[in-house]
Amino acid sequence: MAEEVILLDFWPSPFGMRARIALREKGVDFDLREEDLLGNKSPLLLETNPVHEKIPVLIHKGKAVCESLVIVQYIDETWGHECPLLPSDPYERSRARFWADYVDKIFPVGRAAWLSTGETQEAAKEEYIQGFKTLEGELGDKAYFGGERFGYVDVSLIPLYNSFYALEKLANCSVAEECPKLVQWAERCMQRESVAKSLPDPHKVYDFLLVLKKKLQPQ
């Protein structure tokens, strides 16, 4: 019981997907507990993340770890040392953390792209695509961001691939046309069982974002 691993999550959350992918990459069995973030948050979520009251939360040996990138690093340091997500070299590890942080900075821009309209949406779309082009430049001709091994930056970024379809439908913005190499990388990642099992169907994500957009827009 002391070794029980619990993940508090919400199925369309790209941040929760990161934790799911990392756990599955390491072969860790975990109890996935779905939160209703559009309704009532569970007492366990409020207890384990009282500061932000957000998912994901990883509970291991009764102790809570919050924030998706922190969770991925915790998973990497706790399990499966034979298949690390972060590089062993300090410089390369710092670069991986830099690019993962960069992904977090472009996430709210993507949200603005599908949630807004008019000039605001156009500006957000341009900024979002530029962010992906920057990431595509860093990827270069490598199989994964760290080279031949699927790793930390890949885990951080691949959940956003799930929203590309919704972005095209809601904002008339095609990442596939603008960043073909990045999409090829994403398709390569999707061949991994850990990723394929952790990302929901893009059409289901689109349906959810459509409902969310209507809910968030002023009446």
CSV table of C-alpha atoms in Angstrom, one decimal:
chain,number,residue,atom,x,y,z
A,1,MET,CA,0.0,0.0,0.0
A,2,ALA,CA,2.9,2.3,0.8
A,3,GLU,CA,4.2,2.0,-2.7
A,4,GLU,CA,0.8,2.9,-4.3
A,5,VAL,CA,1.1,5.4,-7.1
A,6,ILE,CA,-1.9,7.7,-7.7
A,7,LEU,CA,-2.2,10.3,-10.5
A,8,LEU,CA,-4.9,12.9,-10.2
A,9,ASP,CA,-5.7,13.9,-13.7
A,10,PHE,CA,-8.2,15.4,-16.2
A,11,TRP,CA,-8.3,13.5,-19.5
A,12,PRO,CA,-7.9,16.5,-22.0
A,13,SER,CA,-5.1,18.1,-20.0
A,14,PRO,CA,-1.7,18.2,-21.8
A,15,PHE,CA,-0.1,18.6,-18.4
A,16,GLY,CA,-1.6,15.4,-17.2
A,17,MET,CA,-0.6,13.7,-20.4
A,18,ARG,CA,3.0,14.4,-19.5
A,19,ALA,CA,2.8,12.5,-16.3
A,20,ARG,CA,0.9,9.6,-17.9
A,21,ILE,CA,3.6,9.3,-20.6
A,22,ALA,CA,6.5,9.4,-18.2
A,23,LEU,CA,4.9,6.8,-15.9
A,24,ARG,CA,4.3,4.5,-18.8
A,25,GLU,CA,7.8,5.0,-20.2
A,26,LYS,CA,9.1,3.8,-16.9
A,27,GLY,CA,6.7,0.9,-16.7
A,28,VAL,CA,5.1,2.2,-13.5
A,29,ASP,CA,1.7,0.9,-12.5
A,30,PHE,CA,-0.5,3.7,-11.3
A,31,ASP,CA,-4.1,4.4,-10.2
A,32,LEU,CA,-5.5,7.1,-12.5
A,33,ARG,CA,-8.1,9.1,-10.8
A,34,GLU,CA,-10.1,11.4,-13.1
A,35,GLU,CA,-11.0,14.9,-11.7
A,36,ASP,CA,-14.0,16.9,-12.8
A,37,LEU,CA,-12.3,20.3,-13.2
A,38,LEU,CA,-15.4,21.8,-14.8
A,39,GLY,CA,-17.5,20.8,-11.8
A,40,ASN,CA,-16.4,20.0,-8.2
A,41,LYS,CA,-12.8,19.3,-7.4
A,42,SER,CA,-12.2,16.3,-5.2
A,43,PRO,CA,-11.2,16.7,-1.5
A,44,LEU,CA,-8.1,14.8,-2.3
A,45,LEU,CA,-7.0,17.3,-5.0
A,46,LEU,CA,-7.7,20.2,-2.7
A,47,GLU,CA,-5.7,18.5,0.1
A,48,THR,CA,-2.7,17.5,-2.0
A,49,ASN,CA,-2.4,20.7,-4.0
A,50,PRO,CA,-3.8,23.4,-1.8
A,51,VAL,CA,-1.7,26.2,-3.4
A,52,HIS,CA,-2.9,25.9,-7.0
A,53,GLU,CA,-5.8,23.3,-6.7
A,54,LYS,CA,-4.9,22.0,-10.2
A,55,ILE,CA,-4.0,18.7,-11.8
A,56,PRO,CA,-1.8,16.8,-12.3
A,57,VAL,CA,-0.9,15.6,-8.8
A,58,LEU,CA,1.3,12.5,-8.4
A,59,ILE,CA,0.9,10.8,-5.0
A,60,HIS,CA,3.7,8.3,-4.2
A,61,LYS,CA,4.1,6.7,-0.8
A,62,GLY,CA,1.5,9.1,0.5
A,63,LYS,CA,3.4,12.2,-0.6
A,64,ALA,CA,2.2,14.6,-3.2
A,65,VAL,CA,4.2,16.0,-6.1
A,66,CYS,CA,2.7,18.9,-8.1
A,67,GLU,CA,3.3,20.7,-11.4
A,68,SER,CA,3.8,18.5,-14.5
A,69,LEU,CA,7.4,19.2,-15.3
A,70,VAL,CA,8.4,18.6,-11.7
A,71,ILE,CA,6.4,15.4,-11.7
A,72,VAL,CA,8.2,14.2,-14.9
A,73,GLN,CA,11.5,14.9,-13.2
A,74,TYR,CA,10.5,13.1,-10.1
A,75,ILE,CA,9.4,10.1,-12.1
A,76,ASP,CA,12.7,10.1,-14.0
A,77,GLU,CA,14.7,10.2,-10.7
A,78,THR,CA,12.6,7.6,-8.9
A,79,TRP,CA,12.0,4.8,-11.5
A,80,GLY,CA,13.7,3.2,-14.5
A,81,HIS,CA,17.2,4.5,-14.2
A,82,GLU,CA,18.2,2.3,-17.2
A,83,CYS,CA,16.0,4.4,-19.5
A,84,PRO,CA,16.4,8.1,-18.3
A,85,LEU,CA,14.3,10.9,-19.7
A,86,LEU,CA,16.8,13.6,-18.8
A,87,PRO,CA,20.4,13.5,-20.1
A,88,SER,CA,23.2,12.6,-17.6
A,89,ASP,CA,25.4,15.4,-18.9
A,90,PRO,CA,24.7,18.6,-16.8
A,91,TYR,CA,24.9,20.9,-19.8
A,92,GLU,CA,22.6,18.8,-22.0
A,93,ARG,CA,20.2,18.4,-19.0
A,94,SER,CA,20.1,22.2,-18.6
A,95,ARG,CA,19.3,22.5,-22.3
A,96,ALA,CA,16.5,20.0,-22.0
A,97,ARG,CA,15.0,21.9,-19.1
A,98,PHE,CA,15.3,25.2,-21.1
A,99,TRP,CA,13.3,23.8,-24.0
A,100,ALA,CA,10.7,22.2,-21.7
A,101,ASP,CA,10.2,25.6,-20.1
A,102,TYR,CA,9.9,27.1,-23.5
A,103,VAL,CA,7.0,24.8,-24.3
A,104,ASP,CA,5.2,25.9,-21.2
A,105,LYS,CA,5.6,29.5,-22.3
A,106,ILE,CA,3.9,28.9,-25.7
A,107,PHE,CA,1.0,26.9,-24.3
A,108,PRO,CA,-1.1,30.0,-23.2
A,109,VAL,CA,-0.5,31.5,-26.7
A,110,GLY,CA,-2.2,28.4,-28.2
A,111,ARG,CA,-5.1,28.8,-25.8
A,112,ALA,CA,-5.5,32.4,-27.0
A,113,ALA,CA,-5.4,31.2,-30.6
A,114,TRP,CA,-8.4,28.9,-30.3
A,115,LEU,CA,-10.3,30.9,-27.7
A,116,SER,CA,-10.1,34.4,-29.1
A,117,THR,CA,-11.3,36.0,-32.4
A,118,GLY,CA,-10.4,38.7,-34.9
A,119,GLU,CA,-7.0,40.5,-34.6
A,120,THR,CA,-6.3,39.0,-31.2
A,121,GLN,CA,-6.6,35.5,-32.7
A,122,GLU,CA,-4.5,36.3,-35.7
A,123,ALA,CA,-1.7,37.7,-33.5
A,124,ALA,CA,-1.9,34.6,-31.3
A,125,LYS,CA,-1.8,32.3,-34.2
A,126,GLU,CA,1.3,34.0,-35.7
A,127,GLU,CA,3.1,33.8,-32.3
A,128,TYR,CA,2.1,30.2,-31.7
A,129,ILE,CA,3.3,29.0,-35.1
A,130,GLN,CA,6.5,31.0,-34.6
A,131,GLY,CA,7.0,29.1,-31.3
A,132,PHE,CA,6.6,25.8,-33.1
A,133,LYS,CA,9.0,26.9,-35.8
A,134,THR,CA,11.6,27.7,-33.2
A,135,LEU,CA,11.1,24.2,-31.7
A,136,GLU,CA,11.3,22.7,-35.2
A,137,GLY,CA,14.6,24.5,-35.6
A,138,GLU,CA,15.9,23.0,-32.4
A,139,LEU,CA,14.7,19.5,-33.4
A,140,GLY,CA,16.6,19.8,-36.8
A,141,ASP,CA,17.1,16.4,-38.4
A,142,LYS,CA,17.2,14.5,-35.1
A,143,ALA,CA,14.7,11.7,-34.4
A,144,TYR,CA,13.9,13.2,-31.0
A,145,PHE,CA,14.9,16.4,-29.3
A,146,GLY,CA,17.6,14.6,-27.4
A,147,GLY,CA,18.9,12.7,-30.4
A,148,GLU,CA,18.0,9.1,-30.9
A,149,ARG,CA,16.4,8.6,-27.5
A,150,PHE,CA,12.9,9.7,-26.6
A,151,GLY,CA,13.3,12.0,-23.6
A,152,TYR,CA,12.2,14.9,-21.4
A,153,VAL,CA,11.5,17.6,-24.1
A,154,ASP,CA,9.6,15.1,-26.2
A,155,VAL,CA,7.4,14.2,-23.1
A,156,SER,CA,6.9,17.9,-22.5
A,157,LEU,CA,5.8,18.8,-26.0
A,158,ILE,CA,4.0,15.8,-27.5
A,159,PRO,CA,0.7,16.4,-25.6
A,160,LEU,CA,0.2,19.6,-27.6
A,161,TYR,CA,0.1,17.5,-30.8
A,162,ASN,CA,-3.3,16.4,-29.6
A,163,SER,CA,-4.7,19.9,-30.1
A,164,PHE,CA,-3.5,20.5,-33.7
A,165,TYR,CA,-6.7,19.2,-35.1
A,166,ALA,CA,-8.8,21.5,-32.9
A,167,LEU,CA,-6.5,24.5,-33.7
A,168,GLU,CA,-7.1,23.9,-37.4
A,169,LYS,CA,-10.8,23.8,-36.9
A,170,LEU,CA,-11.2,26.6,-34.4
A,171,ALA,CA,-8.6,29.0,-35.6
A,172,ASN,CA,-8.0,28.0,-39.3
A,173,CYS,CA,-4.3,27.3,-38.4
A,174,SER,CA,-2.4,24.3,-39.8
A,175,VAL,CA,0.7,23.3,-37.9
A,176,ALA,CA,1.2,20.5,-40.4
A,177,GLU,CA,1.6,23.0,-43.3
A,178,GLU,CA,3.8,25.4,-41.3
A,179,CYS,CA,6.0,22.9,-39.5
A,180,PRO,CA,6.0,19.6,-41.4
A,181,LYS,CA,9.2,18.2,-39.6
A,182,LEU,CA,7.6,18.8,-36.2
A,183,VAL,CA,4.5,16.9,-37.3
A,184,GLN,CA,6.7,14.0,-38.5
A,185,TRP,CA,8.4,14.0,-35.1
A,186,ALA,CA,5.0,13.9,-33.5
A,187,GLU,CA,3.9,11.0,-35.6
A,188,ARG,CA,7.1,9.2,-34.6
A,189,CYS,CA,6.3,9.8,-31.0
A,190,MET,CA,2.8,8.4,-31.4
A,191,GLN,CA,4.3,5.1,-32.4
A,192,ARG,CA,5.4,4.7,-28.8
A,193,GLU,CA,3.0,2.8,-26.7
A,194,SER,CA,3.4,5.2,-23.8
A,195,VAL,CA,2.3,8.1,-25.9
A,196,ALA,CA,-0.4,6.3,-27.9
A,197,LYS,CA,-2.1,5.2,-24.6
A,198,SER,CA,-1.8,8.6,-23.0
A,199,LEU,CA,-3.2,10.9,-25.6
A,200,PRO,CA,-6.9,10.9,-26.2
A,201,ASP,CA,-8.5,11.1,-29.7
A,202,PRO,CA,-7.9,14.5,-31.3
A,203,HIS,CA,-11.6,14.7,-32.4
A,204,LYS,CA,-12.7,14.1,-28.8
A,205,VAL,CA,-10.3,16.9,-27.7
A,206,TYR,CA,-11.8,19.2,-30.4
A,207,ASP,CA,-15.4,18.5,-29.1
A,208,PHE,CA,-14.3,19.3,-25.6
A,209,LEU,CA,-12.6,22.6,-26.6
A,210,LEU,CA,-15.6,23.6,-28.6
A,211,VAL,CA,-17.8,23.2,-25.5
A,212,LEU,CA,-15.2,24.9,-23.3
A,213,LYS,CA,-14.9,27.8,-25.8
A,214,LYS,CA,-18.7,28.4,-25.6
A,215,LYS,CA,-18.6,28.2,-21.8
A,216,LEU,CA,-15.7,30.7,-21.5
A,217,GLN,CA,-16.9,33.3,-24.0
A,218,PRO,CA,-18.9,36.2,-22.7
A,219,GLN,CA,-22.6,35.9,-23.1
